[in-house]
Short mmCIF file of C-alpha atoms and ligand atoms in Angstrom, two decimals:
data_model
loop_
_atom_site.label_atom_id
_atom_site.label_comp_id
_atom_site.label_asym_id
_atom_site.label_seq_id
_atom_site.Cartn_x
_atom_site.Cartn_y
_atom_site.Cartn_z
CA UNK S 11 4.95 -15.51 -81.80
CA UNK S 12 1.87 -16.97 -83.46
CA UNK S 13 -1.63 -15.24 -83.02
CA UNK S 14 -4.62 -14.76 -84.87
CA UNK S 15 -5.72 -11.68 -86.86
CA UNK S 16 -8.71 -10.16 -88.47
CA UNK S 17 -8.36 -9.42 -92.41
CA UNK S 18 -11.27 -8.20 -94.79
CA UNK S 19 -13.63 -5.59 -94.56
CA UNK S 20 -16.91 -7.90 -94.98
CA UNK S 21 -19.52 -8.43 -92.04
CA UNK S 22 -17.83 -11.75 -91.73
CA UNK S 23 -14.00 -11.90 -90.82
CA UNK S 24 -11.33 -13.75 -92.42
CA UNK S 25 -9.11 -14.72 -89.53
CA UNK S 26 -5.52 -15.38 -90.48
CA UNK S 27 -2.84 -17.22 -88.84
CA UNK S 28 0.10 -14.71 -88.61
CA UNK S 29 3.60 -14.18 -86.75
CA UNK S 30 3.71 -10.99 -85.15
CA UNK S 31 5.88 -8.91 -82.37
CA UNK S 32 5.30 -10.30 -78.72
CA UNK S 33 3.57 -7.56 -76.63
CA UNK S 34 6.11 -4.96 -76.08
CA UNK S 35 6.39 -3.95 -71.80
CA UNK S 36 4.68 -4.35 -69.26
CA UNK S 37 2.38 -1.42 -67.65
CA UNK S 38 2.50 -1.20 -63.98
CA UNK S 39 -0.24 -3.80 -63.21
CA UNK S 40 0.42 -6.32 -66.38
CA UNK S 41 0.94 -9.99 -66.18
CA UNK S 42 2.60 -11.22 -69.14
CA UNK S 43 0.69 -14.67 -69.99
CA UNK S 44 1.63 -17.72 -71.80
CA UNK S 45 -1.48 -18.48 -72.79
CA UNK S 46 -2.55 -22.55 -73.59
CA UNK S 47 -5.84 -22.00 -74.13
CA UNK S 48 -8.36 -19.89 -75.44
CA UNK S 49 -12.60 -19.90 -76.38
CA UNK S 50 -14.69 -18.29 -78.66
CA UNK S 51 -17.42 -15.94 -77.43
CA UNK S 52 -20.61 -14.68 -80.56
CA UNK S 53 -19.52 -11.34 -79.73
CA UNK S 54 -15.82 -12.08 -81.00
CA UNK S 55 -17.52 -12.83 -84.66
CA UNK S 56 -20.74 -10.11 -84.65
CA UNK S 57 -18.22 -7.17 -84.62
CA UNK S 58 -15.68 -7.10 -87.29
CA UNK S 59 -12.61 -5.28 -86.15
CA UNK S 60 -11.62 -3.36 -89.61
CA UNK S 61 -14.98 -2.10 -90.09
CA UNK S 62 -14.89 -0.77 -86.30
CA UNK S 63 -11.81 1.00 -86.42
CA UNK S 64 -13.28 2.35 -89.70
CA UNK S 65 -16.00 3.80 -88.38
CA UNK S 66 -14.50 5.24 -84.99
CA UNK S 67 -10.87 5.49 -85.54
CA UNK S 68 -10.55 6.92 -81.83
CA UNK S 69 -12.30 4.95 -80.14
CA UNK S 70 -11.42 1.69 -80.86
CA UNK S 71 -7.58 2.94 -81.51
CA UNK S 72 -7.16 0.74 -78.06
CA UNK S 73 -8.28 -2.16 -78.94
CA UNK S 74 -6.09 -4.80 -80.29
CA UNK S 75 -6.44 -6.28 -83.16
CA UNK S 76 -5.69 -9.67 -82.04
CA UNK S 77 -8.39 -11.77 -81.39
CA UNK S 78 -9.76 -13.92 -78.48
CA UNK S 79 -10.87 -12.77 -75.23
CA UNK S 80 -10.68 -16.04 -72.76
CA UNK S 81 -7.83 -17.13 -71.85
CA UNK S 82 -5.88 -19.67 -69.29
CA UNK S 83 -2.39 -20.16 -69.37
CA UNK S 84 0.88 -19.50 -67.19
CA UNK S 85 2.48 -16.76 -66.04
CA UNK S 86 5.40 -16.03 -68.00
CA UNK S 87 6.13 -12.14 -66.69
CA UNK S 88 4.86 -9.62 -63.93
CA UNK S 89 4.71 -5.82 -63.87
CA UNK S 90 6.22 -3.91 -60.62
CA UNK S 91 2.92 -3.49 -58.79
CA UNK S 92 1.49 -7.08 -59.34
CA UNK S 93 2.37 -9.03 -56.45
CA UNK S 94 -0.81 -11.46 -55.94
CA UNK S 95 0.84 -13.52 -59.17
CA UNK S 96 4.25 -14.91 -59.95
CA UNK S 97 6.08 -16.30 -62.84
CA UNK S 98 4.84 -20.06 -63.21
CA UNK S 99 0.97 -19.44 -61.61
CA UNK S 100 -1.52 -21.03 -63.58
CA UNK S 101 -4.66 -18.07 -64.09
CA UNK S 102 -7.39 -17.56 -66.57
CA UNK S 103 -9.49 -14.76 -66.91
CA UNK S 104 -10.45 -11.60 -69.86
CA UNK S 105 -10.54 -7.96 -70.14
CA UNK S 106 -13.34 -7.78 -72.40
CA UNK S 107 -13.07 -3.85 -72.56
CA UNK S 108 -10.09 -3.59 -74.48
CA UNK S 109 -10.08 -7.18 -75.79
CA UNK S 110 -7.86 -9.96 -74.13
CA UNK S 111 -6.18 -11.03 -77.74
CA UNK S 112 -5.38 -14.23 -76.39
CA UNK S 113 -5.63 -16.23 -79.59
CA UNK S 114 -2.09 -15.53 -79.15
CA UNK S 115 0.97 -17.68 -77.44
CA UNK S 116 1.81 -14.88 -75.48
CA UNK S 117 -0.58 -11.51 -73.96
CA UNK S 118 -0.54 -8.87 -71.21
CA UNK S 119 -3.49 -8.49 -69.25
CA UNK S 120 -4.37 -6.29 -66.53
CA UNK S 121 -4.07 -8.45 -62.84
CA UNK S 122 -7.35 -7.19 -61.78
CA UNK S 123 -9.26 -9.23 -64.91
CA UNK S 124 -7.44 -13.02 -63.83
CA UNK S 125 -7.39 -15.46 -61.18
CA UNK S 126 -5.66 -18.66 -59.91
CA UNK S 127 -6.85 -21.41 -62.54
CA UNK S 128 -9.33 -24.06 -60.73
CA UNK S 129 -6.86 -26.89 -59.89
CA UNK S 130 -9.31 -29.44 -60.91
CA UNK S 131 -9.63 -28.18 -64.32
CA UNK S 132 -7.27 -28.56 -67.48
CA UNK S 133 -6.37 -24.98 -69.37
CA UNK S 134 -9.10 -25.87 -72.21
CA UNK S 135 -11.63 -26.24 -69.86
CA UNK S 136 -10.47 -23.51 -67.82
CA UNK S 137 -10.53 -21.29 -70.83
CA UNK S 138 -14.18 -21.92 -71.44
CA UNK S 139 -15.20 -20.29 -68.15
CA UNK S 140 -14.39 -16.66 -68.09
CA UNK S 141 -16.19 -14.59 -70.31
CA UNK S 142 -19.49 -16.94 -70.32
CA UNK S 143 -19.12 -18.26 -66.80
CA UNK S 144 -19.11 -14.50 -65.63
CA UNK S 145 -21.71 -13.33 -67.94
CA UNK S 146 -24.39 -16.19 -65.93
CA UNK S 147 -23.29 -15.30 -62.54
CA UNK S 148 -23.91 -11.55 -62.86
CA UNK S 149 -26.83 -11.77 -64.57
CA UNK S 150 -28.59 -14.03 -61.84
CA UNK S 151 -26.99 -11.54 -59.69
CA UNK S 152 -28.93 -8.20 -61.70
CA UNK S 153 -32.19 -10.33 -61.57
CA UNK S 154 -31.83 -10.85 -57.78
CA UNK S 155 -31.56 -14.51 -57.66
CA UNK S 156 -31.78 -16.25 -54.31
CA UNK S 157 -32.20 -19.70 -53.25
CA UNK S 158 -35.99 -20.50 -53.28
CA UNK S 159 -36.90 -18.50 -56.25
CA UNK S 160 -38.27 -19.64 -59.59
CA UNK S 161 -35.79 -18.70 -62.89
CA UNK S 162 -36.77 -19.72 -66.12
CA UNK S 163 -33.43 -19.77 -68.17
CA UNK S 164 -34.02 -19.73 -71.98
CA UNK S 165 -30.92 -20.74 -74.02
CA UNK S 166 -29.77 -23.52 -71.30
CA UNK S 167 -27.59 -25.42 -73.37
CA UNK S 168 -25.21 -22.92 -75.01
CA UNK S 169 -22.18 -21.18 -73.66
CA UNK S 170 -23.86 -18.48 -71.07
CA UNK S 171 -26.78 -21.02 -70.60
CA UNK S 172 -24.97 -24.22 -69.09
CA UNK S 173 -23.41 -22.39 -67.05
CA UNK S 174 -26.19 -20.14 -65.75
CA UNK S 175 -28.37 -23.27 -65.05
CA UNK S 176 -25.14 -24.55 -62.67
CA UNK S 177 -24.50 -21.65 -60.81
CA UNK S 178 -28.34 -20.87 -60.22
CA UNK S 179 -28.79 -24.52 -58.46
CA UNK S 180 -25.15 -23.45 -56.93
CA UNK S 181 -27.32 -20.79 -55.53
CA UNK S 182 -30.19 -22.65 -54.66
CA UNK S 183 -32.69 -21.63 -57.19
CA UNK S 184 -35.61 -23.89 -58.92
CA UNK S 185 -34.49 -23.82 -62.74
CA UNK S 186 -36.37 -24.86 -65.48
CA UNK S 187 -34.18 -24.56 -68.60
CA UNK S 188 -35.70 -24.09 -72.37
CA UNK S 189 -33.96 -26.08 -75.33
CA UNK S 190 -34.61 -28.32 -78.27
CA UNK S 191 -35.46 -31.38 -78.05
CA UNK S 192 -31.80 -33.09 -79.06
CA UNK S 193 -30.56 -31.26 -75.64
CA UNK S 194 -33.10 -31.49 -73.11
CA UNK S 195 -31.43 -34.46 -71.56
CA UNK S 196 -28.32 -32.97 -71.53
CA UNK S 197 -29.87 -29.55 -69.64
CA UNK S 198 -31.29 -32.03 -66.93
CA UNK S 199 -28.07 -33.35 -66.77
CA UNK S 200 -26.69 -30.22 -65.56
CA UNK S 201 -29.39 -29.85 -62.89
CA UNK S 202 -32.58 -27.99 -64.12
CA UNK S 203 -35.42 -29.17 -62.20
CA UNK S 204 -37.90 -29.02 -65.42
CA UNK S 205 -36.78 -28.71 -68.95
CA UNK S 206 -38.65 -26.85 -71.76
CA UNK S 207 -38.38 -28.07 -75.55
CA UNK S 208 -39.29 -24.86 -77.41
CA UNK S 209 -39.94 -26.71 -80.60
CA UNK S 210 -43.12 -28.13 -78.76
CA UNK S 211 -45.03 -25.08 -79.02
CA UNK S 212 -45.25 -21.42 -77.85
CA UNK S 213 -43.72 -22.13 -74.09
CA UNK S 214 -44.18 -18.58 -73.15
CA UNK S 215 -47.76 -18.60 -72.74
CA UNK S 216 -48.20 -21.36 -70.99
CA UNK S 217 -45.38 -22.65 -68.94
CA UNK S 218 -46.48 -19.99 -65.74
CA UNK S 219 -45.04 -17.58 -64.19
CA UNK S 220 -41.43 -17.14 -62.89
CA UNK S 221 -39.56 -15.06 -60.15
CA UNK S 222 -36.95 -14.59 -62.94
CA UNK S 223 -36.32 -15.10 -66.88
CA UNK S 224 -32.64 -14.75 -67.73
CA UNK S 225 -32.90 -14.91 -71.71
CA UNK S 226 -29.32 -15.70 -72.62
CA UNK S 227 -30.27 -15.76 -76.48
CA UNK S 228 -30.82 -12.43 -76.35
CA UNK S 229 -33.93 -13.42 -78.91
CA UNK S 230 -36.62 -12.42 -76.22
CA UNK S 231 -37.52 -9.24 -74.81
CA UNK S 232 -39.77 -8.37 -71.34
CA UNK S 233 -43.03 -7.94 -73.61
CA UNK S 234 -42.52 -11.22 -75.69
CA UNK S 235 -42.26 -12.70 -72.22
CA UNK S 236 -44.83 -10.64 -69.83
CA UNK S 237 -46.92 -13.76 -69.28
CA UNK S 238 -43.78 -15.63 -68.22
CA UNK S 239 -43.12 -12.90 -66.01
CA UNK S 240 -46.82 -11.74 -64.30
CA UNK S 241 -46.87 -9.00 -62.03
CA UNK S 242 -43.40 -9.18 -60.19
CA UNK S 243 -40.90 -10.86 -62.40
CA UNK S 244 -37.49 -9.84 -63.16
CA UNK S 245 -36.52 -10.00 -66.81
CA UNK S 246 -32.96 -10.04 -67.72
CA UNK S 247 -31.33 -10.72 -70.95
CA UNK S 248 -27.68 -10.70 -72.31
CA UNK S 249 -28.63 -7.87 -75.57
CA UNK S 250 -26.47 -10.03 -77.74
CA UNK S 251 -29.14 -8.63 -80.76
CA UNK S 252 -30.30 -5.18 -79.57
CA UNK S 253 -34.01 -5.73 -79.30
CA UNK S 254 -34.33 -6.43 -75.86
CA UNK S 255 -32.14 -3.40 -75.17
CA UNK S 256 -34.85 -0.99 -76.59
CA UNK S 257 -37.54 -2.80 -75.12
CA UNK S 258 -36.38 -3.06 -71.52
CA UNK S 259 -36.02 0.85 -71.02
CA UNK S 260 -39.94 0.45 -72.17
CA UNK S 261 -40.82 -2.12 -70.02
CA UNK S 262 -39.17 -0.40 -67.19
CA UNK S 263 -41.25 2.87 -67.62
CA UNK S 264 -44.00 0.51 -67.21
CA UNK S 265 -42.82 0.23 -63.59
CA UNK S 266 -41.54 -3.13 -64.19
CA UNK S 267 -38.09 -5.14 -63.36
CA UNK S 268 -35.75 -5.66 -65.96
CA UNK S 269 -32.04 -4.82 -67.16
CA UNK S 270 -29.24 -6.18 -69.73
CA UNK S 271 -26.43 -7.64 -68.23
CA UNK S 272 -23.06 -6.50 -69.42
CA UNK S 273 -20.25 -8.60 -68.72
CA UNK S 274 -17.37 -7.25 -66.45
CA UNK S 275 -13.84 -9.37 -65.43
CA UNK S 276 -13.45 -8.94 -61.83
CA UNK S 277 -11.21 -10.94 -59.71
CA UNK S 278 -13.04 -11.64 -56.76
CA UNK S 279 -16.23 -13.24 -59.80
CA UNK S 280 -13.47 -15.49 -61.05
CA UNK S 281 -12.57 -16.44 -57.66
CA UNK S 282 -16.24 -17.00 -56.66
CA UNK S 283 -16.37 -19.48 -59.83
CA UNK S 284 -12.84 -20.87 -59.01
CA UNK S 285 -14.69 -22.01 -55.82
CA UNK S 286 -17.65 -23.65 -57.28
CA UNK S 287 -15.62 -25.24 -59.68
CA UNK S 288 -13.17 -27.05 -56.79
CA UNK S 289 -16.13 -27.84 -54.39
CA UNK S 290 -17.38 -29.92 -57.82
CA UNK S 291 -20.99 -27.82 -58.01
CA UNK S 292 -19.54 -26.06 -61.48
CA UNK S 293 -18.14 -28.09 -64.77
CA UNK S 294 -17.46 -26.06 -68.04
CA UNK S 295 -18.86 -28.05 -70.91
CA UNK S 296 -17.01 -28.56 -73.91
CA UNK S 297 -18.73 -28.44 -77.17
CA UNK S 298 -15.63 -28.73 -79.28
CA UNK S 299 -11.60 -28.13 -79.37
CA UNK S 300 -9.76 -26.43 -82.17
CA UNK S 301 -6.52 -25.40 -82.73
CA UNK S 302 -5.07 -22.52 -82.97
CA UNK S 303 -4.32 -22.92 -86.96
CA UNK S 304 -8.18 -24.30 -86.85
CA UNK S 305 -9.36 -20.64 -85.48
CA UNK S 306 -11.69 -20.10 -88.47
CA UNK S 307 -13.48 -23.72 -88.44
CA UNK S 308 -14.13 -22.59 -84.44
CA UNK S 309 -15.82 -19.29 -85.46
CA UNK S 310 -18.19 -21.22 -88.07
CA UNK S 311 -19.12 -23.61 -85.18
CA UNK S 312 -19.67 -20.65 -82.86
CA UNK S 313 -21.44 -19.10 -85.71
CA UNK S 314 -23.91 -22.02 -86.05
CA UNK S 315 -26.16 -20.82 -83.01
CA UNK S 316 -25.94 -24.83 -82.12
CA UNK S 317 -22.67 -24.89 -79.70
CA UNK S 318 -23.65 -27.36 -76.58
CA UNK S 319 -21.63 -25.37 -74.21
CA UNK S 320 -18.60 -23.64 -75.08
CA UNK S 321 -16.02 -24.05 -78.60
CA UNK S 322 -12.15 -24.01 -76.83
CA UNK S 323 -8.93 -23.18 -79.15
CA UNK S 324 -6.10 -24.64 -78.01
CA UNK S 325 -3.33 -22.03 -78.36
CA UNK S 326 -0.14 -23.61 -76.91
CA UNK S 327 1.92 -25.97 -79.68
CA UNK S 328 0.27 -23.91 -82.16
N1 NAP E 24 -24.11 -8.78 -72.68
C1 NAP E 24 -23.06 -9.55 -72.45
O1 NAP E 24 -22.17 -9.19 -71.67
C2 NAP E 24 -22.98 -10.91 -73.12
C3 NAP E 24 -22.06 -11.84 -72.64
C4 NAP E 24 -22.06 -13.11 -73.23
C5 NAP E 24 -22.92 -13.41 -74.28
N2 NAP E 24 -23.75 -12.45 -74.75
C6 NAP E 24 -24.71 -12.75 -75.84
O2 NAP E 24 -25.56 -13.79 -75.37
C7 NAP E 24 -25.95 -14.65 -76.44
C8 NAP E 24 -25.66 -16.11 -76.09
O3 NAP E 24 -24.27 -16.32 -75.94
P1 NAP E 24 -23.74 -17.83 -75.84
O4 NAP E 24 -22.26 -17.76 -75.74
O5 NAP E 24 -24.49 -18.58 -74.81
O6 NAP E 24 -24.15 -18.35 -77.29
P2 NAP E 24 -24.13 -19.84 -77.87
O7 NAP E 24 -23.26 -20.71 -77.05
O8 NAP E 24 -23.82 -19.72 -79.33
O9 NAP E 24 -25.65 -20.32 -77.73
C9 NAP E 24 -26.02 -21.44 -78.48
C10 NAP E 24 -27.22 -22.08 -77.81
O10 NAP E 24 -28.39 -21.30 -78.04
C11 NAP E 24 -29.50 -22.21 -78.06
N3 NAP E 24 -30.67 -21.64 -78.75
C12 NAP E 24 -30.74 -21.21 -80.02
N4 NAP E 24 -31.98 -20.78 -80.30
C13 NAP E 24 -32.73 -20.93 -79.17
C14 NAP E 24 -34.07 -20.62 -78.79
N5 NAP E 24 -34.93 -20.09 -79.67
N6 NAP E 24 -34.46 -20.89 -77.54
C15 NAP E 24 -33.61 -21.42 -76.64
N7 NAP E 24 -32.32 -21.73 -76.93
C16 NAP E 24 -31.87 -21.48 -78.17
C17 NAP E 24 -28.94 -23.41 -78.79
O11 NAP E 24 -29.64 -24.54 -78.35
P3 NAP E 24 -30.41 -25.48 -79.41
O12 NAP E 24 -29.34 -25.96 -80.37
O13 NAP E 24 -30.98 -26.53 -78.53
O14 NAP E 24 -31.40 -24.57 -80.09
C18 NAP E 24 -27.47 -23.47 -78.36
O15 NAP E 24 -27.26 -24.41 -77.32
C19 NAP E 24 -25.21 -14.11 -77.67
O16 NAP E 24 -26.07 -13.25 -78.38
C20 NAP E 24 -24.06 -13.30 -77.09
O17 NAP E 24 -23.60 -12.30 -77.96
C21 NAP E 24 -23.82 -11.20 -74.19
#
């Protein structure tokens, strides 16, 4: 089959296109997955998988060195315990933990990690959902989000961002979303209330106080944005770049609210976004579509820090 692997040892990954072994059998609770589409995700280029294994050969001995961890596609094989899925079911999903490798035209992946595909949605827009779409929901979740409350989302026109300001009006939240300029009409678009153009000025001073910020740049931390936050605000941020990750353990010694959200692939999260998605509340945006032979043009535009929404790889007819 064709896939996509890492080569060189540099910060920055060369990925090749290769033909390699299809996965070999199926464990117990495996689906075996055609897979038609795929999307790219920073964390897929910010850790290079030589220089991982390199440093903790153990460790990362599980985790394949395929790429990709998104995926939709169709069920091509089931293991003997799986009986929620059959041969021909459309899914999508990730198992971030070991990586999905599903820049690849066929990959196992644990049952618990998929769900039915929406039916509204194609596989490359189904693709873009997983590992973003579930990052937004359970972060609103960690800051306590519930209709009526204030969020301030910063980063609402990227991948984790246009999706967090959907599923926080899904949940009946006011959301102001910060963005450049070139995208505030396109964050309104997806329902913020009130859109902030951080080029305008230092927005974190002055734009009051909020129930909860849910930095999904990852550039913030809960000190750069105490005034955003006053005496009761929940901070929450995705850690993509480690600062916030030493400063919330800080902040919270300080007696106040805030936490990294992690990304996990359950089922029944999917299923909650499967739902949103059908009742027509939820779209995936689509900055861009690659192919599969196009993987490292898709990295650079991931890469670029300017993605409106979410770079998709098509995988099938590679
Ligand atoms: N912890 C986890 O489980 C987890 C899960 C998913 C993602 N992450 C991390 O979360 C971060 C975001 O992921 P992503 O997929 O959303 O990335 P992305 O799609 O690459 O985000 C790009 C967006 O960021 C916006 N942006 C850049 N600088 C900004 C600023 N100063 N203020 C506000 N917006 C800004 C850009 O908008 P403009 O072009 O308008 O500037 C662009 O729309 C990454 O660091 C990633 O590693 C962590």
């Amino acid at each position: 089959m064709k896939a996509i692997a890492t080569t060189g040892w540099g910060l920055k990954p060369t990925l090749s296109l290769i033909e390699t072994d299809a996965p070999g059998r199926l464990k117990a609770d495996d689906v075996l997955v055609a897979v038609h589409a795929a999307s790219v995700n920073p964390k897929d280029w910010k850790l290079n998988y030589n220089l991982a294994v390199a440093a903790s050969p153990v460790m990362v001995k599980q985790l394949k060195p395929l790429f990709g961890d998104d995926l939709a596609g169709i069920v091509v094989d089931t293991g003997p315990n799986v009986s929620d899925f059959e041969i021909g079911d459309a899914v999508y999903g990730m198992d971030m933990r070991l990586r999905t490798a599903s820049l690849a035209e066929l990959t196992l992946i644990d049952q618990r990690r998929i769900a039915k595909k929406p039916e509204n949605l194609s596989f490359t827009q189904a693709a873009a959902m997983p590992l973003a779409a579930l990052t937004a929901l359970q972060g609103l979740r960690k800051g306590k989000a519930e209709a009526g409350k204030k969020v301030l989302i910063i980063g609402a026109s990227g991948g984790v961002g246009s999706f967090a300001v959907q599923i926080a009006k899904n949940l009946g939240l006011h959301v102001t979303g910060v963005c450049s300029g070139r995208n505030t009409d396109f964050v309104r678009e997806l329902g913020a209330d009130a859109v902030i153009d951080y080029t305008q000025g230092d927005y974190r001073h002055s734009a009051g106080e909020f129930d909860l910020v849910f930095d999904v740049t990852s550039y913030e931390t809960p000190l750069t944005c105490a005034a955003l936050l006053g005496k009761k605000g929940y901070f929450i941020s995705t850690g993509g770049d480690g600062k916030s990750m030493l400063a919330t353990p800080l902040y919270r010694l300080l007696g106040k609210k805030a936490g990294t959200v992690v990304v996990e692939s359950y089922r029944r999260d999917l299923e909650t976004l499967k739902a949103m998605v059908e009742a027509g509340s939820l779209t995936p945006v689509i900055d861009s579509v690659f192919t599969l032979a196009e993987s490292e043009a898709a990295y650079n535009r991931s890469r670029s820090g300017r993605c409106r929404g979410k770079v998709v790889i098509n995988v099938a007819n590679a």
